[in-house]
């Protein structure tokens, strides 16, 4: 974030320990945890391997296992982000969430995006949105090259 020259006024994260840990690496400002920023609810499939997932789009696949429908998930996260955008007093807001969150939020606001996503969402991707006239507009996606880490 230092390389991008971004300093945050407010910060939010899902209640997931890994999201909280990531936020603490990114900033040392006080933050708010929110359950409505959590990952897609997969029901009884939580914690299972990728081999149980159908091909995208999932639509209502998870419902039969007690999870969320794709559009319920999109609405939940869009409402959470709308609430944050409308109630925070800051201009630059950090929200640490999850890959499916980013993918579904992208789809929810796709018609307003200034750029298009290419390929899968990588870990530690940064999606930069502006919020104007009640709409989220994707301005940029920052993806990191971790090859130097030998991962």
Coordinates of N, CA, C and O in Angstrom, one line a residue:
X1 N 0.8 -1.2 0.0 CA 0.0 0.0 0.0 C 0.9 1.3 0.0 O 0.5 2.3 -0.6
X2 N 2.0 1.1 0.7 CA 2.9 2.3 0.6 C 3.4 2.6 -0.8 O 3.5 3.8 -1.2
X3 N 3.6 1.6 -1.6 CA 4.1 1.8 -3.0 C 3.0 2.5 -3.8 O 3.3 3.2 -4.7
X4 N 1.7 2.3 -3.4 CA 0.6 2.9 -4.1 C 0.3 4.3 -3.6 O -0.5 5.0 -4.2
X5 N 0.9 4.7 -2.5 CA 0.7 6.0 -1.9 C -0.6 6.1 -1.3 O -1.2 7.3 -1.2
X6 N -1.2 5.0 -0.8 CA -2.6 5.1 -0.2 C -2.5 5.0 1.3 O -1.8 4.2 1.9
X7 N -3.1 6.0 1.9 CA -3.3 6.0 3.4 C -4.8 5.9 3.6 O -5.5 6.7 3.0
X8 N -5.2 5.1 4.6 CA -6.6 4.9 4.8 C -7.2 5.7 5.9 O -6.5 5.9 6.9
X9 N -8.4 6.2 5.7 CA -9.1 6.9 6.8 C -9.9 5.9 7.7 O -10.0 6.2 8.9
X10 N -10.4 4.9 7.1 CA -11.2 3.9 7.8 C -10.8 2.5 7.3 O -10.4 2.4 6.1
X11 N -11.1 1.5 8.1 CA -10.8 0.1 7.7 C -11.8 -0.8 8.3 O -12.3 -0.7 9.4
X12 N -12.2 -1.8 7.4 CA -13.2 -2.8 7.8 C -12.7 -4.2 7.3 O -11.9 -4.3 6.3
X13 N -13.1 -5.2 8.0 CA -12.7 -6.6 7.6 C -13.8 -7.5 7.9 O -14.6 -7.3 8.8
X14 N -13.8 -8.7 7.3 CA -14.7 -9.8 7.7 C -14.2 -10.3 9.0 O -13.1 -9.9 9.5
X15 N -15.0 -11.1 9.7 CA -14.6 -11.6 11.0 C -13.6 -12.8 10.9 O -13.2 -13.3 11.9
X16 N -13.2 -13.2 9.7 CA -12.3 -14.3 9.5 C -10.9 -13.9 10.0 O -10.4 -12.8 9.8
X17 N -10.3 -14.8 10.8 CA -9.0 -14.5 11.3 C -8.0 -14.2 10.3 O -7.1 -13.3 10.4
X18 N -8.0 -14.8 9.1 CA -7.0 -14.6 8.1 C -7.2 -13.2 7.5 O -6.3 -12.5 7.1
X19 N -8.5 -12.7 7.4 CA -8.8 -11.4 6.9 C -8.3 -10.3 7.9 O -7.7 -9.3 7.5
X20 N -8.5 -10.6 9.2 CA -8.0 -9.7 10.2 C -6.5 -9.6 10.2 O -5.9 -8.5 10.3
X21 N -5.9 -10.7 10.1 CA -4.4 -10.8 10.0 C -3.9 -10.0 8.8 O -2.9 -9.2 8.9
X22 N -4.5 -10.1 7.7 CA -4.1 -9.4 6.5 C -4.3 -7.9 6.7 O -3.4 -7.1 6.3
X23 N -5.4 -7.5 7.3 CA -5.6 -6.1 7.5 C -4.6 -5.5 8.4 O -4.0 -4.4 8.1
X24 N -4.2 -6.2 9.4 CA -3.2 -5.7 10.4 C -1.8 -5.6 9.7 O -1.0 -4.8 10.1
X25 N -1.5 -6.3 8.6 CA -0.3 -6.2 7.9 C -0.4 -4.9 7.0 O 0.6 -4.2 6.8
X26 N -1.6 -4.6 6.5 CA -1.8 -3.5 5.6 C -1.8 -2.1 6.3 O -1.5 -1.1 5.6
X27 N -2.3 -2.1 7.5 CA -2.4 -0.8 8.2 C -2.5 -1.0 9.7 O -2.8 -2.1 10.2
X28 N -2.1 0.1 10.4 CA -2.2 0.0 11.8 C -3.3 0.9 12.4 O -3.4 1.1 13.6
X29 N -4.2 1.4 11.6 CA -5.3 2.2 12.1 C -6.4 1.3 12.7 O -6.5 0.1 12.4
X30 N -7.2 1.8 13.6 CA -8.3 1.0 14.2 C -9.2 0.5 13.0 O -9.4 1.2 12.0
X31 N -9.8 -0.6 13.3 CA -10.7 -1.2 12.2 C -12.0 -1.8 12.9 O -12.0 -2.0 14.1
X32 N -12.9 -2.1 12.0 CA -14.2 -2.6 12.4 C -14.4 -4.0 11.7 O -14.1 -4.1 10.5
X33 N -14.7 -5.0 12.5 CA -15.0 -6.3 11.9 C -16.5 -6.4 11.6 O -17.3 -5.9 12.4
X34 N -16.9 -7.0 10.5 CA -18.3 -7.1 10.1 C -18.6 -8.5 9.6 O -17.9 -9.0 8.7
X35 N -19.6 -9.2 10.2 CA -20.0 -10.5 9.7 C -20.5 -10.5 8.3 O -20.3 -11.5 7.5
X36 N -21.1 -9.4 7.8 CA -21.6 -9.4 6.5 C -20.6 -9.2 5.4 O -20.8 -9.2 4.2
X37 N -19.3 -9.1 5.8 CA -18.2 -9.1 4.9 C -17.5 -10.5 4.7 O -16.6 -10.6 4.0
X38 N -18.1 -11.5 5.4 CA -17.5 -12.8 5.3 C -17.7 -13.5 4.0 O -18.4 -13.0 3.1
X39 N -16.9 -14.5 3.8 CA -16.9 -15.3 2.6 C -18.3 -15.9 2.3 O -19.2 -16.0 3.2
X40 N -18.5 -16.3 1.1 CA -19.7 -17.0 0.6 C -20.0 -18.2 1.6 O -19.1 -19.0 1.9
X41 N -21.2 -18.3 2.0 CA -21.6 -19.4 3.0 C -21.9 -20.7 2.1 O -22.8 -20.7 1.3
X42 N -21.0 -21.7 2.4 CA -21.1 -22.9 1.6 C -21.9 -24.0 2.4 O -22.0 -25.2 1.9
X43 N -22.4 -23.7 3.6 CA -23.1 -24.7 4.3 C -22.3 -25.9 4.7 O -21.1 -25.7 5.2
X44 N -22.8 -27.1 4.6 CA -22.0 -28.3 5.0 C -20.7 -28.5 4.2 O -19.9 -29.3 4.5
X45 N -20.6 -27.8 3.1 CA -19.4 -27.9 2.3 C -18.2 -27.0 2.8 O -17.1 -27.1 2.2
X46 N -18.5 -26.2 3.8 CA -17.4 -25.4 4.4 C -16.2 -26.3 4.8 O -16.4 -27.4 5.4
X47 N -15.0 -25.9 4.4 CA -13.8 -26.6 4.7 C -13.5 -27.7 3.8 O -12.4 -28.4 4.0
X48 N -14.4 -28.0 2.9 CA -14.1 -29.1 2.0 C -13.1 -28.6 0.9 O -13.0 -27.4 0.7
X49 N -12.5 -29.5 0.1 CA -11.6 -29.2 -0.9 C -12.4 -28.7 -2.2 O -13.6 -28.8 -2.3
X50 N -11.6 -28.1 -3.1 CA -12.1 -27.5 -4.3 C -12.8 -28.6 -5.2 O -13.6 -28.3 -6.0
X51 N -12.4 -29.8 -4.9 CA -13.0 -30.9 -5.8 C -14.5 -31.1 -5.7 O -15.1 -31.7 -6.5
X52 N -15.1 -30.5 -4.6 CA -16.6 -30.7 -4.4 C -17.3 -29.5 -5.1 O -18.5 -29.6 -5.3
X53 N -16.6 -28.5 -5.6 CA -17.3 -27.4 -6.2 C -17.6 -27.7 -7.6 O -16.8 -28.3 -8.4
X54 N -18.8 -27.3 -8.1 CA -19.2 -27.4 -9.5 C -18.4 -26.3 -10.3 O -17.8 -25.4 -9.7
X55 N -18.5 -26.3 -11.6 CA -18.0 -25.3 -12.4 C -18.8 -24.0 -12.1 O -20.0 -24.0 -11.8
X56 N -18.1 -22.9 -12.2 CA -18.8 -21.6 -12.1 C -19.8 -21.4 -13.3 O -19.5 -21.9 -14.4
X57 N -20.9 -20.7 -13.1 CA -21.3 -20.0 -11.9 C -22.0 -21.1 -11.0 O -22.7 -22.0 -11.4
X58 N -21.9 -20.8 -9.7 CA -22.5 -21.7 -8.7 C -24.0 -21.6 -8.6 O -24.7 -22.5 -8.2
X59 N -24.5 -20.4 -8.8 CA -25.9 -20.0 -8.7 C -26.5 -20.6 -7.3 O -26.1 -20.1 -6.3
X60 N -27.4 -21.6 -7.3 CA -28.0 -22.0 -6.1 C -27.4 -23.4 -5.6 O -28.0 -24.0 -4.7
X61 N -26.3 -23.8 -6.1 CA -25.7 -25.1 -5.8 C -25.5 -25.2 -4.3 O -25.8 -26.3 -3.7
X62 N -25.1 -24.2 -3.6 CA -24.8 -24.3 -2.1 C -26.0 -24.4 -1.3 O -26.0 -24.9 -0.1
X63 N -27.2 -24.0 -1.8 CA -28.4 -24.0 -1.0 C -28.8 -25.4 -0.5 O -29.2 -25.6 0.6
X64 N -28.6 -26.4 -1.3 CA -28.9 -27.8 -0.9 C -28.1 -28.3 0.2 O -28.4 -29.3 0.9
X65 N -27.0 -27.6 0.5 CA -26.1 -28.0 1.6 C -26.2 -27.0 2.8 O -25.4 -26.9 3.7
X66 N -27.2 -26.1 2.7 CA -27.4 -25.1 3.8 C -26.7 -23.8 3.6 O -26.6 -23.0 4.5
X67 N -26.2 -23.6 2.4 CA -25.4 -22.4 2.1 C -26.2 -21.4 1.4 O -27.4 -21.4 1.3
X68 N -25.5 -20.3 0.9 CA -26.1 -19.2 0.2 C -26.3 -19.4 -1.3 O -25.4 -19.9 -1.9
X69 N -27.3 -18.9 -1.8 CA -27.5 -18.7 -3.2 C -26.6 -17.6 -3.7 O -26.3 -16.7 -2.9
X70 N -26.1 -17.7 -4.9 CA -25.2 -16.7 -5.5 C -25.7 -15.3 -5.4 O -25.0 -14.3 -5.0
X71 N -27.0 -15.1 -5.7 CA -27.6 -13.7 -5.7 C -27.9 -13.2 -4.3 O -27.8 -12.0 -4.0
X72 N -28.1 -14.1 -3.4 CA -28.3 -13.8 -1.9 C -26.9 -13.2 -1.5 O -26.8 -12.2 -0.7
X73 N -25.8 -14.0 -1.8 CA -24.5 -13.6 -1.4 C -24.2 -12.2 -2.0 O -23.7 -11.3 -1.3
X74 N -24.4 -12.0 -3.3 CA -24.2 -10.7 -4.0 C -24.9 -9.6 -3.3 O -24.3 -8.5 -3.0
X75 N -26.2 -9.8 -2.9 CA -26.9 -8.8 -2.2 C -26.4 -8.5 -0.8 O -26.3 -7.4 -0.4
X76 N -26.0 -9.5 -0.1 CA -25.5 -9.4 1.2 C -24.2 -8.5 1.2 O -24.1 -7.5 2.0
X77 N -23.3 -8.8 0.3 CA -22.0 -8.0 0.3 C -22.2 -6.6 -0.3 O -21.6 -5.7 0.1
X78 N -23.1 -6.5 -1.3 CA -23.4 -5.2 -1.8 C -24.1 -4.3 -0.8 O -23.7 -3.1 -0.7
X79 N -25.0 -4.9 0.0 CA -25.6 -4.1 1.1 C -24.6 -3.7 2.2 O -24.6 -2.6 2.7
X80 N -23.7 -4.6 2.5 CA -22.6 -4.3 3.5 C -21.8 -3.1 3.0 O -21.5 -2.2 3.7
X81 N -21.3 -3.2 1.7 CA -20.5 -2.2 1.1 C -21.2 -0.8 1.0 O -20.7 0.2 1.2
X82 N -22.5 -0.9 0.7 CA -23.3 0.3 0.6 C -23.4 0.9 1.9 O -23.3 2.2 2.1
X83 N -23.6 0.1 3.0 CA -23.7 0.7 4.3 C -22.4 1.3 4.7 O -22.4 2.4 5.3
X84 N -21.3 0.7 4.4 CA -20.0 1.3 4.8 C -19.8 2.6 4.0 O -19.4 3.6 4.6
X85 N -20.1 2.6 2.7 CA -19.9 3.8 1.9 C -20.8 4.9 2.4 O -20.3 6.1 2.3
X86 N -22.0 4.6 2.8 CA -22.9 5.7 3.2 C -22.7 6.2 4.7 O -23.2 7.2 5.0
X87 N -22.0 5.4 5.5 CA -21.9 5.8 6.9 C -20.5 6.2 7.3 O -20.3 6.8 8.4
X88 N -19.5 5.8 6.6 CA -18.1 6.1 7.0 C -17.9 7.6 6.7 O -18.4 8.1 5.8
X89 N -17.0 8.2 7.5 CA -16.7 9.6 7.3 C -15.4 9.7 6.5 O -15.1 10.8 6.0
X90 N -14.7 8.7 6.2 CA -13.5 8.7 5.5 C -13.7 8.7 4.0 O -14.7 8.4 3.5
X91 N -12.6 9.1 3.3 CA -12.6 9.1 1.8 C -11.9 7.8 1.3 O -12.4 7.2 0.3
X92 N -10.8 7.4 1.9 CA -10.1 6.2 1.5 C -10.3 5.1 2.5 O -9.9 5.2 3.6
X93 N -11.1 4.1 2.1 CA -11.6 3.1 3.0 C -11.0 1.7 2.5 O -11.1 1.4 1.4
X94 N -10.4 1.0 3.5 CA -9.8 -0.3 3.3 C -10.9 -1.3 3.7 O -11.4 -1.2 4.8
X95 N -11.2 -2.2 2.8 CA -12.1 -3.4 3.1 C -11.3 -4.6 2.8 O -11.0 -4.8 1.6
X96 N -11.0 -5.5 3.8 CA -10.3 -6.7 3.5 C -11.4 -7.8 3.6 O -12.1 -8.0 4.5
X97 N -11.5 -8.5 2.4 CA -12.5 -9.6 2.3 C -11.9 -10.8 1.7 O -10.7 -11.1 2.0
X98 N -12.6 -11.5 0.8 CA -12.2 -12.8 0.3 C -12.3 -12.8 -1.2 O -13.0 -12.0 -1.8
X99 N -11.8 -13.9 -1.8 CA -11.8 -14.0 -3.3 C -13.2 -14.1 -3.9 O -13.5 -13.4 -4.8
X100 N -14.0 -14.9 -3.3 CA -15.4 -15.0 -3.9 C -16.1 -13.7 -3.6 O -16.9 -13.3 -4.5
X101 N -15.9 -13.0 -2.5 CA -16.4 -11.7 -2.3 C -16.0 -10.8 -3.4 O -16.9 -10.1 -4.0
X102 N -14.8 -10.7 -3.7 CA -14.3 -9.8 -4.8 C -14.9 -10.2 -6.2 O -15.4 -9.3 -6.9
X103 N -15.0 -11.5 -6.4 CA -15.6 -11.9 -7.7 C -17.0 -11.6 -7.8 O -17.5 -11.1 -8.9
X104 N -17.8 -11.8 -6.8 CA -19.2 -11.5 -6.8 C -19.5 -10.0 -6.8 O -20.5 -9.6 -7.4
X105 N -18.7 -9.3 -6.0 CA -18.9 -7.8 -6.0 C -18.6 -7.2 -7.3 O -19.4 -6.4 -7.8
X106 N -17.6 -7.7 -8.0 CA -17.3 -7.3 -9.3 C -18.5 -7.6 -10.3 O -18.9 -6.7 -11.0
X107 N -19.1 -8.7 -10.2 CA -20.2 -9.1 -11.1 C -21.4 -8.2 -10.8 O -22.1 -7.8 -11.7
X108 N -21.6 -7.9 -9.5 CA -22.8 -7.1 -9.1 C -22.7 -5.7 -9.7 O -23.8 -5.2 -10.1
X109 N -21.5 -5.1 -9.8 CA -21.4 -3.8 -10.3 C -20.7 -3.7 -11.7 O -20.3 -2.6 -12.1
X110 N -20.7 -4.8 -12.4 CA -19.9 -5.0 -13.6 C -20.3 -3.9 -14.7 O -19.4 -3.4 -15.4
X111 N -21.5 -3.6 -14.8 CA -21.9 -2.6 -15.8 C -21.3 -1.2 -15.6 O -21.3 -0.4 -16.6
X112 N -20.8 -0.9 -14.4 CA -20.2 0.4 -14.2 C -18.7 0.4 -14.2 O -18.1 1.4 -14.0
X113 N -18.1 -0.8 -14.3 CA -16.6 -0.9 -14.2 C -15.9 -0.1 -15.3 O -16.4 -0.2 -16.5
X114 N -14.9 0.6 -15.0 CA -14.1 1.2 -16.0 C -13.0 0.3 -16.6 O -12.5 0.6 -17.7
X115 N -12.7 -0.8 -15.9 CA -11.8 -1.8 -16.5 C -12.4 -3.2 -16.3 O -13.3 -3.4 -15.5
X116 N -11.9 -4.1 -17.1 CA -12.4 -5.5 -17.0 C -11.4 -6.4 -16.3 O -10.2 -6.2 -16.6
X117 N -11.9 -7.3 -15.6 CA -11.0 -8.3 -14.9 C -10.6 -9.3 -16.0 O -11.3 -9.7 -16.8
X118 N -9.3 -9.7 -15.8 CA -8.8 -10.8 -16.7 C -8.4 -12.0 -15.9 O -7.5 -11.9 -15.1
X119 N -9.0 -13.1 -16.1 CA -8.7 -14.3 -15.4 C -9.1 -14.4 -14.0 O -9.9 -13.6 -13.5
X120 N -8.5 -15.3 -13.3 CA -8.8 -15.6 -11.9 C -8.4 -14.4 -11.0 O -7.4 -13.8 -11.3
X121 N -9.0 -14.3 -9.8 CA -8.6 -13.4 -8.8 C -7.5 -14.0 -8.0 O -7.6 -15.0 -7.4
X122 N -6.3 -13.4 -8.0 CA -5.1 -13.9 -7.3 C -5.2 -13.5 -5.8 O -5.8 -12.5 -5.5
X123 N -4.6 -14.3 -5.0 CA -4.5 -13.9 -3.6 C -3.8 -12.5 -3.5 O -2.9 -12.2 -4.3
X124 N -4.2 -11.7 -2.6 CA -3.7 -10.4 -2.3 C -3.9 -9.4 -3.4 O -3.3 -8.3 -3.5
X125 N -4.9 -9.7 -4.3 CA -5.3 -8.7 -5.3 C -6.0 -7.5 -4.6 O -6.6 -7.6 -3.6
X126 N -5.8 -6.3 -5.2 CA -6.4 -5.1 -4.7 C -7.3 -4.6 -5.7 O -6.8 -4.2 -6.8
X127 N -8.6 -4.5 -5.4 CA -9.5 -3.9 -6.3 C -9.8 -2.5 -5.8 O -10.2 -2.3 -4.7
X128 N -9.6 -1.5 -6.7 CA -9.8 -0.1 -6.3 C -11.1 0.4 -6.9 O -11.2 0.5 -8.1
X129 N -12.1 0.7 -6.0 CA -13.4 1.2 -6.4 C -13.5 2.7 -6.0 O -13.0 3.1 -4.9
X130 N -14.3 3.4 -6.8 CA -14.8 4.7 -6.3 C -16.3 4.5 -6.1 O -16.9 3.5 -6.6
X131 N -16.9 5.3 -5.3 CA -18.4 5.2 -5.0 C -18.9 6.6 -5.3 O -18.6 7.6 -4.8
X132 N -19.8 6.6 -6.4 CA -20.4 7.8 -6.9 C -21.9 7.6 -7.2 O -22.2 6.6 -7.9
X133 N -22.7 8.5 -6.7 CA -24.1 8.4 -7.0 C -24.7 7.0 -6.7 O -25.5 6.5 -7.5
X134 N -24.3 6.5 -5.6 CA -24.9 5.2 -5.2 C -24.4 4.0 -6.0 O -25.0 2.9 -5.9
X135 N -23.3 4.2 -6.7 CA -22.7 3.1 -7.6 C -21.3 2.9 -7.2 O -20.5 3.8 -7.0
X136 N -20.8 1.6 -7.3 CA -19.4 1.3 -7.1 C -18.8 1.1 -8.5 O -19.3 0.4 -9.3
X137 N -17.7 1.8 -8.8 CA -17.1 1.8 -10.1 C -15.6 1.3 -9.9 O -14.8 1.9 -9.2
X138 N -15.3 0.2 -10.5 CA -14.0 -0.4 -10.5 C -13.0 0.5 -11.3 O -13.2 0.6 -12.5
X139 N -12.0 1.0 -10.6 CA -11.1 1.9 -11.3 C -9.8 1.2 -11.7 O -9.2 1.5 -12.7
X140 N -9.4 0.2 -10.9 CA -8.1 -0.5 -11.1 C -8.1 -1.8 -10.3 O -8.7 -2.0 -9.3
X141 N -7.2 -2.7 -10.8 CA -6.9 -3.9 -10.1 C -5.4 -4.0 -10.0 O -4.7 -3.9 -11.0
X142 N -4.9 -4.2 -8.8 CA -3.5 -4.4 -8.6 C -3.2 -5.8 -8.2 O -3.8 -6.3 -7.3
X143 N -2.4 -6.5 -9.1 CA -2.1 -7.9 -8.8 C -0.6 -7.9 -8.6 O 0.2 -7.3 -9.3
X144 N -0.1 -8.7 -7.7 CA 1.3 -8.8 -7.3 C 2.0 -10.0 -8.0 O 1.4 -11.0 -8.2
X145 N 3.2 -9.8 -8.2 CA 4.1 -10.9 -8.8 C 4.9 -11.5 -7.6 O 5.7 -10.8 -7.1
X146 N 4.5 -12.7 -7.2 CA 5.2 -13.3 -6.1 C 6.3 -14.3 -6.5 O 6.7 -15.1 -5.7
X147 N 6.7 -14.3 -7.8 CA 7.6 -15.3 -8.2 C 8.9 -15.2 -7.5 O 9.6 -16.2 -7.3
X148 N 9.3 -14.0 -7.0 CA 10.6 -13.8 -6.3 C 10.6 -14.5 -5.0 O 11.6 -14.8 -4.4
X149 N 9.4 -14.9 -4.5 CA 9.3 -15.6 -3.2 C 9.5 -17.1 -3.3 O 9.6 -17.8 -2.3
X150 N 9.5 -17.6 -4.6 CA 9.7 -19.0 -4.8 C 8.5 -19.8 -4.4 O 8.7 -21.0 -4.0
X151 N 7.3 -19.3 -4.4 CA 6.1 -20.0 -4.0 C 5.6 -20.9 -5.1 O 5.7 -20.7 -6.2

